[in-house]
Amino acid sequence: MTVKIPSTVIDAHVHFWDPSQVHIPWLENAPQFNEERTGEQYAKEIHSETKVQAAVYVEVDANPVHGLVEGEWICKYANKFVPTAQFGGIQAIVAYAPVHLGAQAVEPYLRLLQQLAGDRLRGVRYLIQDPSLDPERVTSKEFVSGVQTLAKFNLSFDLNINCHAAPAQFPPLIRLVQQCPNVTFILDHMAKPPCNSKPGEEAFQVWKGNMEQLSQYPNVSCKVSGLVTETETWTADQLKPFIQVARSTFGLDRLLFGGDWPICENAVRWRTWLELLCKAIEDWSEDDKQKLFVSNAARIYRLSL
C-alpha cells in the first residue's frame, strides 16, 4: 500500500503486560497473548516511516484484585523503560478503578492509586463492554457517583462499549455522560462499531445516531482505534465511512489515534492498521492529520512532550 505515513504519532491506546507480575485471567484462554508484552516488542512493530513519540497505557482487564498491583507495575515499568529510536516511552497511564462501587468506595482507592501509579496517571477505565451484563448498570446511583468522583482527582474516564455486539449499551452510556459534566471522557475504539455494515443499513445508522448524540457533550473525545478487530474483511474503503462519522460528529479537535497493540493483532499488525487509517484519511489536510496523530492526544491526556 503506497500512502503517506506521518513522521510522528502519539499512540493513545496501547497495552503492555507481564503475567508473572499481574494476574490477567483472560490470557488463559488467549494463548496467542499469554506471555509478556513489552515496549521493546511494541517498538519493533512500529512502521518504519514513523516514530511513536509517546504512548498512553490503558489497563488490561486484569483481575480486579490486582488493580492496584497493575497500577504500581506499569508505573515502575514506564520509569525503567529505555526509549528507542522509534518509541519514546509511556507518558500517560489509564488505570483500572472500581467506579461501579460508588464514590465512598472509589475515593480512597484513587488516593492510593495516585501514590502507586505516579505522576503519569491521567485517567481510569472500568470495562463496560460485556454484552452479557445489564447495559443499564452504568446509570446506577453508585456507578454515576463513582465516575463523578474522578473530577476531584483530575482524572479522565475511558469509555469502552461494544456497539457491534450490544448496541443497547450506547443509550445508557450517554445518560451516564449527561450526569458527569465535570469529567473528561474518552470514547475507546469509536464504541466498537459494526464495521461489516454499510451506510444506510440499520446497524450502521443506529451506531451513527448514538455517535451524534454522544458527541454533543463537549467533555467527550473519541479514539480512532480498534476498528480492524470489528470486521473480518477490513479495507480502507470499508472503514472510511466510520471514520468520516467520527470526524463529522466529534470534529477534528476531539479525535485521537490509537493503535490498540497488541489486541490489533487479532486482525492485523500495528503498522498495517496505521497504513489503512492513513489511506482512509489521505484527503485530510496536514493540519487535520497533525491533530489526529499528535496534538489532540497531547492536550487531552496532558502529556509533557
Short mmCIF file of C-alpha atoms in Angstrom, two decimals:
data_model
loop_
_atom_site.label_atom_id
_atom_site.label_comp_id
_atom_site.label_asym_id
_atom_site.label_seq_id
_atom_site.Cartn_x
_atom_site.Cartn_y
_atom_site.Cartn_z
CA MET A 1 0.00 0.00 0.00
CA THR A 2 1.50 3.31 -1.10
CA VAL A 3 0.33 6.01 1.27
CA LYS A 4 1.92 8.88 3.17
CA ILE A 5 2.73 7.93 6.76
CA PRO A 6 3.12 10.62 9.48
CA SER A 7 6.67 11.01 10.73
CA THR A 8 5.50 11.26 14.34
CA VAL A 9 2.45 9.94 16.19
CA ILE A 10 1.19 9.67 19.74
CA ASP A 11 -0.44 6.30 20.35
CA ALA A 12 -3.34 6.99 22.69
CA HIS A 13 -4.15 3.32 23.29
CA VAL A 14 -1.57 0.62 23.94
CA HIS A 15 -1.30 -2.33 26.32
CA PHE A 16 1.68 -3.98 27.96
CA TRP A 17 1.66 -6.83 30.47
CA ASP A 18 3.68 -9.35 32.41
CA PRO A 19 1.57 -12.32 33.58
CA SER A 20 4.21 -13.17 36.18
CA GLN A 21 3.59 -9.82 37.88
CA VAL A 22 -0.11 -9.06 37.23
CA HIS A 23 -2.92 -11.65 37.22
CA ILE A 24 -4.83 -11.36 33.92
CA PRO A 25 -7.38 -14.21 33.78
CA TRP A 26 -8.47 -13.81 30.16
CA LEU A 27 -4.95 -14.62 28.94
CA GLU A 28 -5.51 -18.25 29.91
CA ASN A 29 -8.00 -18.55 27.04
CA ALA A 30 -5.91 -16.49 24.60
CA PRO A 31 -2.72 -18.49 24.01
CA GLN A 32 -1.52 -16.09 21.32
CA PHE A 33 -1.27 -13.39 24.00
CA ASN A 34 -0.44 -15.43 27.09
CA GLU A 35 3.11 -14.20 27.51
CA GLU A 36 4.87 -10.95 28.32
CA ARG A 37 4.12 -7.98 26.05
CA THR A 38 6.79 -5.28 26.30
CA GLY A 39 7.68 -1.87 24.99
CA GLU A 40 10.64 -3.38 23.19
CA GLN A 41 8.33 -5.75 21.28
CA TYR A 42 5.96 -2.89 20.51
CA ALA A 43 8.81 -0.75 19.17
CA LYS A 44 9.61 -3.45 16.62
CA GLU A 45 6.03 -3.31 15.31
CA ILE A 46 6.06 0.43 14.64
CA HIS A 47 6.01 1.45 11.00
CA SER A 48 9.49 2.16 9.65
CA GLU A 49 8.41 5.61 8.45
CA THR A 50 7.14 6.87 11.79
CA LYS A 51 8.10 7.32 15.43
CA VAL A 52 5.72 6.91 18.34
CA GLN A 53 6.73 9.97 20.33
CA ALA A 54 4.70 8.85 23.34
CA ALA A 55 2.12 6.24 24.26
CA VAL A 56 -0.86 6.12 26.59
CA TYR A 57 -1.02 2.85 28.51
CA VAL A 58 -4.56 1.56 29.06
CA GLU A 59 -5.44 -1.02 31.71
CA VAL A 60 -5.53 -4.63 30.51
CA ASP A 61 -8.62 -6.12 32.21
CA ALA A 62 -6.59 -7.69 34.98
CA ASN A 63 -8.20 -9.42 37.92
CA PRO A 64 -9.80 -6.50 39.84
CA VAL A 65 -8.00 -7.70 42.97
CA HIS A 66 -4.80 -6.81 41.09
CA GLY A 67 -5.98 -3.35 40.01
CA LEU A 68 -3.55 -1.55 42.30
CA VAL A 69 -0.86 -4.14 41.57
CA GLU A 70 -1.21 -3.31 37.88
CA GLY A 71 -1.04 0.41 38.59
CA GLU A 72 2.18 0.06 40.54
CA TRP A 73 3.68 -2.37 38.00
CA ILE A 74 3.11 -0.13 34.97
CA CYS A 75 4.47 2.90 36.82
CA LYS A 76 7.71 1.06 37.59
CA TYR A 77 7.87 -0.35 34.06
CA ALA A 78 7.37 3.09 32.49
CA ASN A 79 10.09 4.54 34.70
CA LYS A 80 12.68 1.93 33.76
CA PHE A 81 11.83 1.66 30.04
CA VAL A 82 14.65 2.97 27.86
CA PRO A 83 13.29 4.88 24.83
CA THR A 84 14.27 3.56 21.42
CA ALA A 85 14.70 5.30 18.08
CA GLN A 86 11.07 4.56 17.23
CA PHE A 87 9.34 4.62 20.64
CA GLY A 88 9.70 7.44 23.14
CA GLY A 89 8.05 5.61 26.01
CA ILE A 90 4.91 5.65 28.16
CA GLN A 91 3.88 9.19 29.02
CA ALA A 92 0.40 8.55 30.46
CA ILE A 93 -1.40 5.80 32.34
CA VAL A 94 -5.10 4.93 32.28
CA ALA A 95 -5.52 2.51 35.17
CA TYR A 96 -8.35 0.36 36.48
CA ALA A 97 -10.62 1.74 39.19
CA PRO A 98 -13.82 0.21 40.68
CA VAL A 99 -16.08 3.16 39.89
CA HIS A 100 -19.09 0.82 39.97
CA LEU A 101 -18.81 0.68 43.77
CA GLY A 102 -19.64 4.37 44.17
CA ALA A 103 -17.93 7.48 45.47
CA GLN A 104 -17.40 6.32 49.04
CA ALA A 105 -15.54 3.19 47.93
CA VAL A 106 -13.62 4.59 44.97
CA GLU A 107 -12.26 7.75 46.60
CA PRO A 108 -9.77 6.02 48.95
CA TYR A 109 -8.87 3.65 46.12
CA LEU A 110 -7.99 6.61 43.88
CA ARG A 111 -5.88 8.21 46.59
CA LEU A 112 -3.78 5.07 46.85
CA LEU A 113 -3.73 4.59 43.07
CA GLN A 114 -2.24 8.07 42.66
CA GLN A 115 0.57 7.13 45.03
CA LEU A 116 1.27 3.81 43.30
CA ALA A 117 0.88 4.84 39.65
CA GLY A 118 2.81 8.08 39.99
CA ASP A 119 2.66 11.33 38.08
CA ARG A 120 1.91 9.61 34.77
CA LEU A 121 -1.61 8.73 35.94
CA ARG A 122 -4.10 10.59 33.77
CA GLY A 123 -7.30 8.59 33.89
CA VAL A 124 -9.07 5.35 34.70
CA ARG A 125 -11.11 2.76 32.87
CA TYR A 126 -13.71 0.29 34.02
CA LEU A 127 -14.74 -2.02 31.19
CA ILE A 128 -18.45 -1.90 30.37
CA GLN A 129 -18.40 -3.76 27.04
CA ASP A 130 -19.50 -7.22 28.20
CA PRO A 131 -22.71 -7.92 26.22
CA SER A 132 -23.90 -10.45 28.81
CA LEU A 133 -24.29 -7.78 31.52
CA ASP A 134 -27.13 -5.31 32.06
CA PRO A 135 -26.34 -2.22 29.95
CA GLU A 136 -28.31 -0.05 32.38
CA ARG A 137 -25.88 -0.68 35.23
CA VAL A 138 -23.82 2.37 34.22
CA THR A 139 -26.74 4.61 35.19
CA SER A 140 -27.00 3.28 38.75
CA LYS A 141 -26.54 5.74 41.59
CA GLU A 142 -23.30 4.05 42.63
CA PHE A 143 -21.77 3.96 39.16
CA VAL A 144 -22.60 7.58 38.42
CA SER A 145 -21.22 8.82 41.75
CA GLY A 146 -18.08 6.76 41.26
CA VAL A 147 -17.42 8.34 37.87
CA GLN A 148 -18.27 11.83 39.16
CA THR A 149 -15.58 11.39 41.83
CA LEU A 150 -12.89 11.33 39.12
CA ALA A 151 -13.23 15.08 38.65
CA LYS A 152 -11.97 15.64 42.19
CA PHE A 153 -8.74 13.84 41.24
CA ASN A 154 -8.43 15.46 37.80
CA LEU A 155 -8.71 12.03 36.18
CA SER A 156 -10.46 11.20 32.92
CA PHE A 157 -12.64 8.16 32.21
CA ASP A 158 -12.15 5.93 29.18
CA LEU A 159 -15.48 4.67 27.89
CA ASN A 160 -15.39 1.18 26.41
CA ILE A 161 -18.58 -0.33 24.98
CA ASN A 162 -19.30 -2.81 22.19
CA CYS A 163 -21.90 -1.31 19.86
CA HIS A 164 -21.17 -4.09 17.36
CA ALA A 165 -22.28 -6.88 19.68
CA ALA A 166 -24.51 -4.91 22.07
CA PRO A 167 -25.92 -1.65 20.64
CA ALA A 168 -28.16 -1.38 23.70
CA GLN A 169 -25.07 -0.28 25.65
CA PHE A 170 -24.94 3.09 23.89
CA PRO A 171 -28.03 4.94 25.25
CA PRO A 172 -27.21 4.26 28.94
CA LEU A 173 -23.65 5.40 28.28
CA ILE A 174 -24.97 8.73 27.02
CA ARG A 175 -27.12 9.09 30.15
CA LEU A 176 -24.03 8.47 32.29
CA VAL A 177 -22.13 11.22 30.48
CA GLN A 178 -25.09 13.59 30.90
CA GLN A 179 -24.73 13.30 34.68
CA CYS A 180 -20.97 13.91 34.74
CA PRO A 181 -20.34 17.32 33.13
CA ASN A 182 -17.11 17.87 35.09
CA VAL A 183 -15.45 14.62 33.98
CA THR A 184 -13.34 14.31 30.84
CA PHE A 185 -14.41 11.26 28.83
CA ILE A 186 -12.57 9.48 26.02
CA LEU A 187 -14.56 7.01 23.93
CA ASP A 188 -12.42 3.97 23.12
CA HIS A 189 -12.46 2.42 19.65
CA MET A 190 -15.29 4.63 18.36
CA ALA A 191 -17.60 2.48 20.54
CA LYS A 192 -16.66 -0.63 18.51
CA PRO A 193 -18.95 0.00 15.53
CA PRO A 194 -20.48 -2.71 13.32
CA CYS A 195 -17.74 -2.46 10.70
CA ASN A 196 -19.29 -5.15 8.50
CA SER A 197 -22.26 -2.85 7.87
CA LYS A 198 -22.62 -0.03 5.36
CA PRO A 199 -24.17 3.46 5.48
CA GLY A 200 -27.93 3.17 5.23
CA GLU A 201 -28.09 -0.22 6.90
CA GLU A 202 -29.80 -0.39 10.29
CA ALA A 203 -26.73 -1.33 12.33
CA PHE A 204 -24.68 1.50 10.84
CA GLN A 205 -27.45 4.06 11.34
CA VAL A 206 -28.05 3.06 14.97
CA TRP A 207 -24.34 3.47 15.72
CA LYS A 208 -24.19 6.78 13.83
CA GLY A 209 -27.21 8.18 15.64
CA ASN A 210 -25.70 7.40 19.02
CA MET A 211 -22.36 8.91 17.98
CA GLU A 212 -24.23 12.09 17.05
CA GLN A 213 -25.89 12.21 20.47
CA LEU A 214 -22.75 11.47 22.48
CA SER A 215 -20.65 13.99 20.58
CA GLN A 216 -22.99 16.79 21.65
CA TYR A 217 -21.24 16.73 25.04
CA PRO A 218 -18.04 18.80 24.73
CA ASN A 219 -16.29 16.87 27.52
CA VAL A 220 -16.18 13.70 25.37
CA SER A 221 -13.42 12.87 22.86
CA CYS A 222 -13.10 9.83 20.62
CA LYS A 223 -10.27 7.42 19.81
CA VAL A 224 -9.96 6.33 16.21
CA SER A 225 -8.83 2.84 17.10
CA GLY A 226 -9.92 -0.77 17.33
CA LEU A 227 -11.77 -0.88 14.00
CA VAL A 228 -9.86 -3.73 12.38
CA THR A 229 -10.96 -6.18 15.06
CA GLU A 230 -14.64 -5.42 14.38
CA THR A 231 -14.61 -6.97 10.89
CA GLU A 232 -13.07 -9.92 9.10
CA THR A 233 -12.66 -8.22 5.72
CA TRP A 234 -11.00 -4.91 6.56
CA THR A 235 -10.07 -2.43 3.86
CA ALA A 236 -9.55 1.33 3.92
CA ASP A 237 -12.70 1.81 1.81
CA GLN A 238 -14.72 -0.30 4.23
CA LEU A 239 -13.53 1.61 7.30
CA LYS A 240 -13.63 5.09 5.80
CA PRO A 241 -17.39 5.74 6.32
CA PHE A 242 -17.00 5.01 10.03
CA ILE A 243 -14.03 7.36 10.35
CA GLN A 244 -15.99 10.02 8.48
CA VAL A 245 -18.80 9.72 11.03
CA ALA A 246 -16.31 10.17 13.88
CA ARG A 247 -14.96 13.29 12.17
CA SER A 248 -18.36 14.79 11.38
CA THR A 249 -19.69 14.19 14.89
CA PHE A 250 -16.77 14.85 17.24
CA GLY A 251 -14.89 17.26 15.00
CA LEU A 252 -11.19 17.44 14.32
CA ASP A 253 -10.24 18.71 17.79
CA ARG A 254 -11.65 15.66 19.64
CA LEU A 255 -10.21 12.73 17.68
CA LEU A 256 -7.16 10.72 18.84
CA PHE A 257 -5.22 7.98 17.11
CA GLY A 258 -4.97 4.67 18.93
CA GLY A 259 -3.07 1.57 17.85
CA ASP A 260 -4.60 -0.92 20.31
CA TRP A 261 -1.44 -3.04 20.32
CA PRO A 262 -1.24 -5.96 20.77
CA ILE A 263 -5.00 -6.63 20.54
CA CYS A 264 -4.97 -5.29 16.97
CA GLU A 265 -3.01 -8.41 16.04
CA ASN A 266 -6.24 -10.39 16.23
CA ALA A 267 -6.71 -8.83 12.79
CA VAL A 268 -3.59 -7.04 11.51
CA ARG A 269 -0.21 -5.78 12.65
CA TRP A 270 0.08 -2.28 14.14
CA ARG A 271 1.84 -0.94 11.05
CA THR A 272 -0.92 -2.28 8.77
CA TRP A 273 -3.61 -0.54 10.83
CA LEU A 274 -1.66 2.72 10.52
CA GLU A 275 -1.44 2.28 6.74
CA LEU A 276 -5.17 1.54 6.47
CA LEU A 277 -6.02 4.60 8.52
CA CYS A 278 -3.69 6.85 6.53
CA LYS A 279 -5.28 5.58 3.31
CA ALA A 280 -8.76 6.29 4.68
CA ILE A 281 -7.84 9.89 5.58
CA GLU A 282 -5.50 10.66 2.70
CA ASP A 283 -7.71 13.59 1.66
CA TRP A 284 -7.39 15.28 5.07
CA SER A 285 -5.17 18.35 5.34
CA GLU A 286 -1.77 18.06 7.04
CA ASP A 287 -3.05 20.21 9.91
CA ASP A 288 -6.02 17.89 10.39
CA LYS A 289 -3.76 14.82 10.40
CA GLN A 290 -1.48 16.51 12.95
CA LYS A 291 -4.45 16.92 15.28
CA LEU A 292 -5.46 13.28 14.95
CA PHE A 293 -1.99 11.83 15.30
CA VAL A 294 -0.30 14.18 17.79
CA SER A 295 -1.75 17.38 19.18
CA ASN A 296 -5.17 16.23 20.38
CA ALA A 297 -3.76 13.35 22.42
CA ALA A 298 -1.10 15.61 23.91
CA ARG A 299 -3.78 18.08 25.02
CA ILE A 300 -6.45 15.63 26.21
CA TYR A 301 -4.09 13.36 28.15
CA ARG A 302 -1.96 16.31 29.30
CA LEU A 303 1.33 14.93 28.02
CA SER A 304 4.67 16.62 28.65
CA LEU A 305 6.48 16.23 25.37
#
